[in-house]
CSV table of C-alpha atoms in Angstrom, one decimal:
chain,number,residue,atom,x,y,z
A,320,MET,CA,-61.8,14.1,18.9
A,321,VAL,CA,-59.8,17.2,17.8
A,322,ILE,CA,-57.5,16.8,20.8
A,323,ILE,CA,-57.0,13.1,19.9
A,324,ALA,CA,-56.2,14.0,16.3
A,325,ILE,CA,-53.7,16.6,17.4
A,326,VAL,CA,-52.0,14.1,19.7
A,327,VAL,CA,-51.8,11.6,16.9
A,328,VAL,CA,-50.3,14.1,14.5
A,329,VAL,CA,-47.7,15.2,17.1
A,330,ALA,CA,-46.9,11.6,17.9
A,331,VAL,CA,-46.4,10.8,14.2
A,332,VAL,CA,-44.2,13.9,13.7
A,333,LEU,CA,-42.1,13.1,16.8
A,334,ALA,CA,-41.7,9.5,15.6
A,335,GLY,CA,-40.6,10.6,12.2
A,336,GLY,CA,-38.1,13.0,13.7
A,337,ILE,CA,-36.7,10.3,15.9
A,338,ALA,CA,-36.4,7.9,13.0
A,339,PHE,CA,-34.7,10.5,10.9
A,340,ALA,CA,-32.3,11.4,13.7
A,341,ALA,CA,-31.5,7.7,14.2
A,342,ARG,CA,-31.0,7.1,10.5
A,343,SER,CA,-28.8,10.2,10.3
A,344,SER,CA,-26.5,8.9,13.0
A,345,ILE,CA,-26.5,5.2,11.9
A,346,LEU,CA,-25.6,5.9,8.2
A,347,PRO,CA,-22.3,7.8,9.0
A,348,ALA,CA,-21.4,5.1,11.5
A,349,ARG,CA,-21.9,2.4,9.0
A,350,ARG,CA,-19.9,4.3,6.4
A,351,THR,CA,-17.1,4.7,8.9
A,352,ALA,CA,-17.2,1.0,9.7
A,353,ARG,CA,-17.1,0.0,6.0
A,354,LEU,CA,-14.2,2.3,5.2
A,355,LYS,CA,-12.2,1.1,8.3
A,356,GLN,CA,-12.8,-2.5,7.2
A,357,ARG,CA,-11.8,-1.8,3.6
A,358,PHE,CA,-8.7,0.3,4.2
A,359,GLY,CA,-7.4,-0.8,7.6
A,360,THR,CA,-4.4,1.2,8.8
A,361,GLU,CA,-4.7,3.4,5.7
A,362,TYR,CA,-7.9,4.8,7.2
A,363,ASP,CA,-6.0,6.0,10.3
A,364,HIS,CA,-3.2,7.4,8.1
A,365,THR,CA,-5.7,9.4,6.0
A,366,VAL,CA,-7.5,10.8,9.1
A,367,GLU,CA,-4.1,11.8,10.5
A,368,THR,CA,-3.1,13.4,7.2
A,369,HIS,CA,-6.3,15.4,6.9
A,370,GLY,CA,-6.7,16.1,10.5
A,371,ASP,CA,-10.5,15.7,10.0
A,372,THR,CA,-12.5,12.5,9.9
A,373,ALA,CA,-15.1,13.8,7.4
A,374,ALA,CA,-12.5,15.0,5.0
A,375,ALA,CA,-10.6,11.7,5.3
A,376,GLU,CA,-13.7,9.7,4.6
A,377,GLN,CA,-14.5,11.8,1.6
A,378,ASP,CA,-10.9,11.2,0.3
A,379,LEU,CA,-11.3,7.4,0.8
A,380,ALA,CA,-14.7,7.4,-0.9
A,381,GLU,CA,-13.2,9.3,-3.9
A,382,ARG,CA,-10.5,6.7,-4.2
A,383,LEU,CA,-13.1,3.9,-4.4
A,384,ASP,CA,-14.9,5.9,-7.2
A,385,HIS,CA,-11.7,6.5,-9.0
A,386,ARG,CA,-10.7,2.8,-8.8
A,387,LYS,CA,-14.0,1.8,-10.5
A,388,GLY,CA,-12.7,3.5,-13.7
A,389,ILE,CA,-9.4,1.5,-13.7
A,390,GLU,CA,-9.4,-1.9,-15.3
A,391,LEU,CA,-6.8,-4.1,-13.7
A,392,ARG,CA,-6.1,-7.7,-14.9
A,393,GLU,CA,-4.8,-10.8,-13.2
A,394,LEU,CA,-1.2,-11.6,-13.9
A,395,THR,CA,-0.6,-14.8,-15.7
A,396,ASP,CA,1.2,-17.7,-14.1
A,397,GLU,CA,4.1,-17.2,-16.4
A,398,GLU,CA,4.3,-13.5,-15.4
A,399,ARG,CA,4.2,-14.4,-11.8
A,400,ARG,CA,7.0,-16.9,-12.2
A,401,THR,CA,9.1,-14.4,-14.2
A,402,HIS,CA,8.7,-11.7,-11.6
A,403,THR,CA,9.3,-14.1,-8.7
A,404,ASP,CA,12.6,-15.2,-10.4
A,405,THR,CA,13.5,-11.6,-10.9
A,406,TRP,CA,13.0,-10.9,-7.2
A,407,ALA,CA,15.3,-13.8,-6.3
A,408,SER,CA,18.0,-12.3,-8.5
A,409,VAL,CA,17.5,-8.9,-6.9
A,410,GLN,CA,18.0,-10.3,-3.4
A,411,GLN,CA,21.1,-12.1,-4.6
A,412,GLU,CA,22.4,-8.9,-6.2
A,413,PHE,CA,22.1,-7.1,-2.8
A,414,VAL,CA,25.1,-9.0,-1.4
A,415,ASP,CA,27.5,-7.5,-4.0
A,416,ASP,CA,25.7,-4.2,-4.9
A,417,PRO,CA,23.1,-3.0,-2.5
A,418,VAL,CA,22.5,0.3,-4.3
A,419,ARG,CA,21.8,-1.4,-7.6
A,420,ALA,CA,19.6,-4.0,-6.0
A,421,VAL,CA,17.3,-1.4,-4.4
A,422,HIS,CA,17.1,0.4,-7.8
A,423,ASP,CA,16.2,-2.9,-9.5
A,424,ALA,CA,13.7,-3.8,-6.8
A,425,ARG,CA,11.8,-0.6,-7.5
A,426,GLY,CA,12.0,-1.2,-11.2
A,427,LEU,CA,10.5,-4.7,-10.6
A,428,VAL,CA,7.6,-3.2,-8.6
A,429,GLU,CA,7.0,-0.6,-11.4
A,430,THR,CA,6.9,-3.4,-14.0
A,431,ILE,CA,4.5,-5.5,-12.0
A,432,MET,CA,2.1,-2.6,-11.5
A,433,ARG,CA,2.2,-1.7,-15.2
A,434,ASP,CA,1.6,-5.3,-16.1
A,435,ALA,CA,-1.4,-5.3,-13.8
A,436,GLY,CA,-2.8,-2.2,-15.4
A,437,TYR,CA,-2.1,0.5,-12.9
A,438,PRO,CA,-2.0,3.9,-14.6
A,439,ASP,CA,0.7,6.6,-14.4
A,440,VAL,CA,3.2,4.4,-12.4
A,441,PRO,CA,5.8,6.8,-11.1
A,442,THR,CA,9.5,6.3,-12.0
A,443,VAL,CA,12.5,6.4,-9.7
A,444,THR,CA,12.6,10.2,-10.2
A,445,ALA,CA,8.9,10.8,-9.6
A,446,ASP,CA,8.0,13.6,-7.2
A,447,ASP,CA,6.3,13.0,-3.9
A,448,ASP,CA,2.9,14.1,-5.3
A,449,GLY,CA,3.1,11.5,-8.0
A,450,PHE,CA,4.0,8.9,-5.5
A,451,GLU,CA,1.1,9.8,-3.2
A,452,ARG,CA,-1.4,9.6,-6.1
A,453,LEU,CA,-0.3,6.1,-6.9
A,454,ALA,CA,-0.3,5.1,-3.3
A,455,LYS,CA,-3.9,6.2,-3.1
A,456,VAL,CA,-4.9,4.1,-6.1
A,457,LEU,CA,-3.0,1.1,-4.7
A,458,SER,CA,-4.6,1.5,-1.3
A,459,VAL,CA,-8.0,0.4,-2.6
A,460,ASP,CA,-6.8,-3.1,-3.6
A,461,HIS,CA,-3.7,-3.5,-1.3
A,462,PRO,CA,-4.3,-1.4,1.8
A,463,THR,CA,-1.9,-3.4,3.9
A,464,ALA,CA,0.9,-3.0,1.4
A,465,VAL,CA,0.5,0.7,1.2
A,466,ALA,CA,2.2,1.0,4.6
A,467,ASP,CA,5.2,-0.9,3.0
A,468,PHE,CA,5.0,1.3,-0.1
A,469,ARG,CA,5.2,4.5,1.9
A,470,ARG,CA,8.0,3.0,4.0
A,471,THR,CA,9.8,2.0,0.8
A,472,HIS,CA,9.6,5.6,-0.4
A,473,ALA,CA,11.0,7.0,2.8
A,474,ALA,CA,13.7,4.4,3.0
A,475,GLY,CA,14.6,5.1,-0.7
A,476,HIS,CA,15.1,8.7,0.1
A,477,LEU,CA,17.4,7.7,3.0
A,478,ALA,CA,19.4,5.4,0.8
A,479,GLU,CA,19.8,8.0,-1.9
A,480,ALA,CA,21.0,10.5,0.7
A,481,ASP,CA,23.6,8.2,2.2
A,482,GLN,CA,24.4,5.2,-0.1
A,483,GLU,CA,27.1,4.0,2.3
A,484,GLN,CA,24.5,3.1,5.0
A,485,THR,CA,23.8,-0.5,4.1
A,486,GLU,CA,21.1,-0.7,6.7
A,487,ASN,CA,19.0,2.0,5.0
A,488,LEU,CA,19.4,0.1,1.7
A,489,ARG,CA,18.4,-3.1,3.4
A,490,GLU,CA,15.3,-1.4,4.9
A,491,ALA,CA,14.3,-0.3,1.4
A,492,LEU,CA,14.7,-3.8,0.0
A,493,VAL,CA,12.6,-5.3,2.8
A,494,ALA,CA,9.9,-2.8,2.1
A,495,TYR,CA,9.9,-3.6,-1.6
A,496,ARG,CA,9.6,-7.2,-0.7
A,497,GLY,CA,6.4,-6.6,1.2
A,498,LEU,CA,4.9,-4.7,-1.8
A,499,THR,CA,6.1,-7.2,-4.3
A,500,ASP,CA,4.6,-10.0,-2.2
A,501,SER,CA,1.2,-8.3,-2.2
A,502,LEU,CA,1.2,-7.5,-5.9
A,503,LEU,CA,2.1,-11.0,-6.9
A,504,GLY,CA,-0.3,-12.6,-4.4
A,505,GLY,CA,2.4,-14.2,-2.3
A,506,LEU,CA,6.1,-15.1,-2.8
A,507,PRO,CA,7.8,-18.3,-1.6
A,508,PRO,CA,9.7,-17.9,1.6
A,509,ARG,CA,13.1,-16.5,1.0
A,510,LYS,CA,15.9,-15.5,3.4
A,511,GLU,CA,16.2,-11.7,3.6
A,512,PRO,CA,19.7,-10.2,3.1
A,513,ALA,CA,21.5,-9.9,6.3
A,514,PRO,CA,23.3,-6.6,7.2
A,515,ALA,CA,27.0,-6.5,6.1
A,516,GLY,CA,28.2,-7.1,9.7
A,517,GLU,CA,26.1,-10.2,10.1
A,518,ARG,CA,27.3,-11.5,6.7
A,519,ALA,CA,30.9,-11.1,7.8
A,520,VAL,CA,30.2,-13.0,11.0
A,521,GLU,CA,28.4,-15.8,9.1
A,522,SER,CA,31.3,-16.0,6.6
A,523,THR,CA,33.9,-16.2,9.5
A,524,THR,CA,31.8,-18.9,11.2
A,525,GLU,CA,31.6,-21.0,8.1
A,526,GLU,CA,35.3,-20.8,7.5
A,527,GLY,CA,36.0,-21.9,11.0
A,528,GLN,CA,33.9,-25.1,10.7
């Protein structure tokens, strides 16, 4: 009887250990799956930035906790119409003044984010740290748009460094388009501004018809 009792105790202990080990391996896997589903490519970017999966997942978990303390609101239909019309004007402005159009595109994005309730929206002169803080907050609700947001920031630096490069300015405007679209919940299809060379070709073609 004693031997049987010992065997039973050992079996119970082993079963408990196996269950604990299984649970310990399953929970992190589930957490990783949830974070990947929630953040998409932002998950990969964060892992690459930290160089460590555990640190990256802690970062993403903290973003979720921080987001819980921010009260965002839905834009009204009138606000969406106003911002959509403003974007149309920005695209038209690009034809005559690309530098000004990119500046106004960023101003529009900042306005939309403030209207929605995002805190501490960086201005055009914000440092990279301020930009990254906002990108992290934005990534919780708009993970796909964050890639455009970061590309916008990089393209903006290129445009500021060489304002004569129309293509850099166009890349910045296209990136702002992606972010604006996400923040407004979808913009009607609009033709993106063509590079200066293409506009010249189009103009010549029309004159020859």
